[in-house]
Short mmCIF file of C-alpha atoms in Angstrom, two decimals:
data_model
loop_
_atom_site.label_atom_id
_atom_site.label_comp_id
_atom_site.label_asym_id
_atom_site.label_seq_id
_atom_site.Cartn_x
_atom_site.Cartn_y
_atom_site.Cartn_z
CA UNK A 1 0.00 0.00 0.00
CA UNK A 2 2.93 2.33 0.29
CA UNK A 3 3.48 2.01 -3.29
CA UNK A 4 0.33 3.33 -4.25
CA UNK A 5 0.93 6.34 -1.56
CA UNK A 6 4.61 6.93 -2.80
CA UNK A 7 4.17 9.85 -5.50
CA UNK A 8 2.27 11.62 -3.06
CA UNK A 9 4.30 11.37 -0.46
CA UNK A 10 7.44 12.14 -2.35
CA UNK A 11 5.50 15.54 -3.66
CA UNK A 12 4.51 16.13 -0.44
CA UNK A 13 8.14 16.51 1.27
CA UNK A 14 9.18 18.35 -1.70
CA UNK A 15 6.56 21.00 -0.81
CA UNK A 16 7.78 20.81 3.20
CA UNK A 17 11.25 21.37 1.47
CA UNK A 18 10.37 24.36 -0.38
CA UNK A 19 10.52 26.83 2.63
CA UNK A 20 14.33 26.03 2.59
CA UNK A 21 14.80 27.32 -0.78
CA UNK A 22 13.12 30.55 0.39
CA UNK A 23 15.66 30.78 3.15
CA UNK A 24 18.63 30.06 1.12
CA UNK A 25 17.25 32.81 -1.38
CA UNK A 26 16.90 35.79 1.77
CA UNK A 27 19.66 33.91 3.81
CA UNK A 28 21.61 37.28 3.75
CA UNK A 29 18.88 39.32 5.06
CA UNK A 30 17.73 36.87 8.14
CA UNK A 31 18.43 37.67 11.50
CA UNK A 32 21.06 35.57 13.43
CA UNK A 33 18.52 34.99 15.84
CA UNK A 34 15.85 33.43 14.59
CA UNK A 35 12.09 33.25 15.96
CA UNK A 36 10.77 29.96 16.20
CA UNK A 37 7.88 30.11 18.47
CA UNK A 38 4.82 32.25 19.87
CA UNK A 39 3.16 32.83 22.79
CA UNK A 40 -0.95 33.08 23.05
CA UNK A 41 -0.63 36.74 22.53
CA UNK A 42 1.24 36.18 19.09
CA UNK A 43 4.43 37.60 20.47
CA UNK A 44 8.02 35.66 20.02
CA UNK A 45 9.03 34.00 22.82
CA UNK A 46 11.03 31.34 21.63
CA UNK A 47 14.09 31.66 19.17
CA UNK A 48 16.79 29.43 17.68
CA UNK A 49 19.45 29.72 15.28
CA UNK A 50 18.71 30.89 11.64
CA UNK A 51 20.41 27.84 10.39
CA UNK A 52 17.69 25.66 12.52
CA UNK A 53 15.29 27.80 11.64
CA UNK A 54 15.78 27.89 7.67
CA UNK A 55 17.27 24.20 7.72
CA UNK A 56 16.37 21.99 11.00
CA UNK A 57 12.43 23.01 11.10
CA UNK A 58 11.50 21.54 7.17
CA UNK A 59 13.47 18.98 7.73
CA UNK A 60 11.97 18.03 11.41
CA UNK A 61 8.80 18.35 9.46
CA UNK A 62 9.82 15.61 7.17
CA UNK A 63 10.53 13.27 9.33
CA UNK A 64 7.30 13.29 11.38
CA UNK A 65 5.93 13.13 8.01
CA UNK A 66 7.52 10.11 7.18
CA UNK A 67 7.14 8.21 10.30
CA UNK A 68 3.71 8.86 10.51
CA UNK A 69 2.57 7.59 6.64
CA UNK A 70 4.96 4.91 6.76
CA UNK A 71 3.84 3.79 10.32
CA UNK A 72 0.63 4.14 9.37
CA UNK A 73 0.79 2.04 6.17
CA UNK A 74 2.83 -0.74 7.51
CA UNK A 75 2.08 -1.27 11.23
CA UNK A 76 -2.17 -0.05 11.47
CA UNK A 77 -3.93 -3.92 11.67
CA UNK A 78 -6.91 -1.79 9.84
CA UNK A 79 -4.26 0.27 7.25
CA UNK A 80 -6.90 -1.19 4.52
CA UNK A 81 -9.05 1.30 5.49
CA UNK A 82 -6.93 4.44 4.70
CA UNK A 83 -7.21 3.86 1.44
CA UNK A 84 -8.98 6.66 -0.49
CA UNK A 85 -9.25 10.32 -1.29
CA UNK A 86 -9.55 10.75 2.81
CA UNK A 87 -6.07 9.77 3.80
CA UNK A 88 -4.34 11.60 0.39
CA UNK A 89 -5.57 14.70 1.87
CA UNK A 90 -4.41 14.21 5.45
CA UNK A 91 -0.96 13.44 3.65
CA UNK A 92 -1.23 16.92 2.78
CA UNK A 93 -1.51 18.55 6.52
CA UNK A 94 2.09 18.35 7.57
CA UNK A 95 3.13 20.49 3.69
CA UNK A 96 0.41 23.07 4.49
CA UNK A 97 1.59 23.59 7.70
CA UNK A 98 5.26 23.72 6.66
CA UNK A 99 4.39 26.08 4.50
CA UNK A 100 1.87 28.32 6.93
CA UNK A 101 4.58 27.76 9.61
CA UNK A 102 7.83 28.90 7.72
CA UNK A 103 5.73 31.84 5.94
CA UNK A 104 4.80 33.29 9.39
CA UNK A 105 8.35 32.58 10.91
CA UNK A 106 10.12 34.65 7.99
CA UNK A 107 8.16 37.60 7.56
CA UNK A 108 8.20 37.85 11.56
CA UNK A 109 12.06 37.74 11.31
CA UNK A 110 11.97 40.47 8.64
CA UNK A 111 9.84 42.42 10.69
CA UNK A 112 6.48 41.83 8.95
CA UNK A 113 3.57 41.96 11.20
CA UNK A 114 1.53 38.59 10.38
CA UNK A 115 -0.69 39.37 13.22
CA UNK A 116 -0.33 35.90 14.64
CA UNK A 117 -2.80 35.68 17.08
CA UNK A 118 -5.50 36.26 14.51
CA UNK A 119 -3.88 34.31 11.64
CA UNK A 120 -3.36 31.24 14.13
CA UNK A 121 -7.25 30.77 15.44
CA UNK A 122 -8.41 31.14 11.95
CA UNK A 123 -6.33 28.46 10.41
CA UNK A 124 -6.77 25.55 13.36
CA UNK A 125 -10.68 26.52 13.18
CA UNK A 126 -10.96 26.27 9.36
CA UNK A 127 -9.21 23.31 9.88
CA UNK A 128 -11.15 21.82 12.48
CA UNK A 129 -13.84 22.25 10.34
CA UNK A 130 -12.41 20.68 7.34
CA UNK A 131 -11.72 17.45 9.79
CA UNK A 132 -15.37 17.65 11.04
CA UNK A 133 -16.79 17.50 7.95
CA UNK A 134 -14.47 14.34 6.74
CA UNK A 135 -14.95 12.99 10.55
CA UNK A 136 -18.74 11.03 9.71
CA UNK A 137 -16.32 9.43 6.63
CA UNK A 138 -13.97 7.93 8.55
CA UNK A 139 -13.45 4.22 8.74
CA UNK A 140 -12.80 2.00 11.59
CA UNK A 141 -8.79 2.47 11.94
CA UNK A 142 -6.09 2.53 14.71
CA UNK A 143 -4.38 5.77 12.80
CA UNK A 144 -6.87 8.47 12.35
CA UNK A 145 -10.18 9.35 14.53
CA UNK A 146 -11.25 8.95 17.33
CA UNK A 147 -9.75 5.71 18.93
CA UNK A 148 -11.11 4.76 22.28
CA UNK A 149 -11.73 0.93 23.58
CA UNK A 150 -15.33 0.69 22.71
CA UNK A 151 -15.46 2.96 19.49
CA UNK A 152 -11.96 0.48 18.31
CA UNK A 153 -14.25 -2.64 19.63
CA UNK A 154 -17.54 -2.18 18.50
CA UNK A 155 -17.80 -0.85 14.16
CA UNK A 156 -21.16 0.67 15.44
CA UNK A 157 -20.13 2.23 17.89
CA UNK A 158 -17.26 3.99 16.04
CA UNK A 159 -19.78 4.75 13.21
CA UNK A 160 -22.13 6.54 15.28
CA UNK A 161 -19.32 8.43 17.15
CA UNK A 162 -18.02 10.28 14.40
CA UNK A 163 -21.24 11.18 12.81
CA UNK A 164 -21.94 12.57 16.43
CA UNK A 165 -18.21 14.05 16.25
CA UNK A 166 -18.72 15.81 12.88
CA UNK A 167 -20.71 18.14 13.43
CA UNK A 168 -19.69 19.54 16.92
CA UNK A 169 -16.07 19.36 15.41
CA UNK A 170 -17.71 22.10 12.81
CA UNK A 171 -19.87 24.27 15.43
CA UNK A 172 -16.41 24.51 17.69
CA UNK A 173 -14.06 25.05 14.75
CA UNK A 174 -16.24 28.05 13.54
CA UNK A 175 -16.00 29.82 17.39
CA UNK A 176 -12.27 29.87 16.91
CA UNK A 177 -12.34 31.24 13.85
CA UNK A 178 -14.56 33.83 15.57
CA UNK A 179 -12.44 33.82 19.00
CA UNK A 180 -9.67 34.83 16.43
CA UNK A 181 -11.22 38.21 15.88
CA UNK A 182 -12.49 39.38 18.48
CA UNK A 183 -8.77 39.29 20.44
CA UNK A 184 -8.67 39.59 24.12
CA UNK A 185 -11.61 37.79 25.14
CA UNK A 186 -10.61 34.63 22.67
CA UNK A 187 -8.49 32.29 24.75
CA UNK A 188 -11.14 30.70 27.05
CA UNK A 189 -13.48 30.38 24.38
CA UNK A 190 -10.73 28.56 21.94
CA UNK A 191 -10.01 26.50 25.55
CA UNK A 192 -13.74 25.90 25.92
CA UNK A 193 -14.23 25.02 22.45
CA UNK A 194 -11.12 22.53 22.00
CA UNK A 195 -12.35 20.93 25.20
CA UNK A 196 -15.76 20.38 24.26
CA UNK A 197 -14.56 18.65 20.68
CA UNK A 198 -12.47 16.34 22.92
CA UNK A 199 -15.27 15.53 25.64
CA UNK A 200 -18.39 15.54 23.89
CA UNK A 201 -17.86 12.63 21.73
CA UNK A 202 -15.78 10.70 24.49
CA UNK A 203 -18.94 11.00 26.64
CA UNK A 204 -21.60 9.94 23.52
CA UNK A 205 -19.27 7.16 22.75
CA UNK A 206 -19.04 6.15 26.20
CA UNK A 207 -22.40 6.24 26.84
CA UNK A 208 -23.56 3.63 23.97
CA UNK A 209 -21.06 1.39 24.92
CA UNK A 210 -22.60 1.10 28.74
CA UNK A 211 -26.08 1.51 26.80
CA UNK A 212 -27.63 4.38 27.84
CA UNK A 213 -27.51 5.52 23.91
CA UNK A 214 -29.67 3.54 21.97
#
């Protein structure tokens, strides 16, 4: 099943790569110190070395990529059911987020104002969204969804979850997006909202498997 994954995969580090070439390109006009992290309040509070930054962050990024698709593929007693357009596209998180990541990392370094705490919000909400809406699609698997006991023991049960899952996924990923513009008051909400995604379907899932869900 790698085999059939392998063109995508190899196009997909390329892209994770191509933040490098950027940094080669405006190597001369980086900062020495390089910022590689960001507090809630979208302010730098972590830095490294440009050559880490520009070099040792893609490549990072690769590796996780790797691991993950070939562990995936090869070691998942379910891997038959990644197959399909649904796993080619989550092949394509860690390369949008190499590129999102890197983008944000230079212009900050150059002194652009990316206005991360907006920026951030609004990309992990659309993308909670997108996941909601492929949640309700997901098959039975040991890799991706939602993999408790009962939802990896019982098909149903797993079935059921994630239609359940899909949509509250949606509803919270749409009040960070909001949380993301309306600035001081967002944290709590985004905190609410991530916790709810996390404990609402835990709890439905739970309660079929002890029967009190019919």
């Amino acid at each position: 099943m790698l085999k059939k994954y392998g063109k995508t995969l190899i196009i997909a580090t390329i892209v994770i790569l191509l933040p490098m070439l950027a940094g080669v390109i405006l190597w001369d006009r980086l900062p020495e110190k390089f910022p590689t992290h960001f507090n809630t309040a979208g302010e730098v509070d972590g830095w490294s070395s440009k050559a880490f930054g520009v070099f040792g962050l893609p490549l990072i990024l690769v590796a996780v990529q790797w691991l993950c698709t070939v562990g995936s593929l090869k070691l998942d007693p379910k891997a038959e059911n990644l197959e399909g357009k649904v796993f080619s596209l989550v092949l394509w998180f860690i390369p949008l987020l190499s590129l999102v990541m890197n983008t944000l990392v230079y212009c900050t370094a150059l002194g652009v104002d990316m206005n991360v705490q907006i920026i951030m919000p609004l990309l992990i909400g659309l993308l909670m969204v997108i996941i909601g809406n492929w949640l309700p699609k997901c098959k039975q698997t040991y890799t991706l969804g939602i993999k408790l006991p009962w939802t990896l023991a019982d098909e149903n049960n797993w079935n059921r979850t994630h239609r359940f899952a899909g949509p509250v996924w949606v509803a919270c990923g749409m009040v960070i997006m909001v949380c993301g513009l309306i600035g001081g008051a967002f944290l709590w909400l985004m905190l609410a909202a991530f916790v709810v995604m996390i404990a609402a379907p835990t709890v439905y899932s739970y309660l079929m498997f002890k029967g009190k869900i019919k």
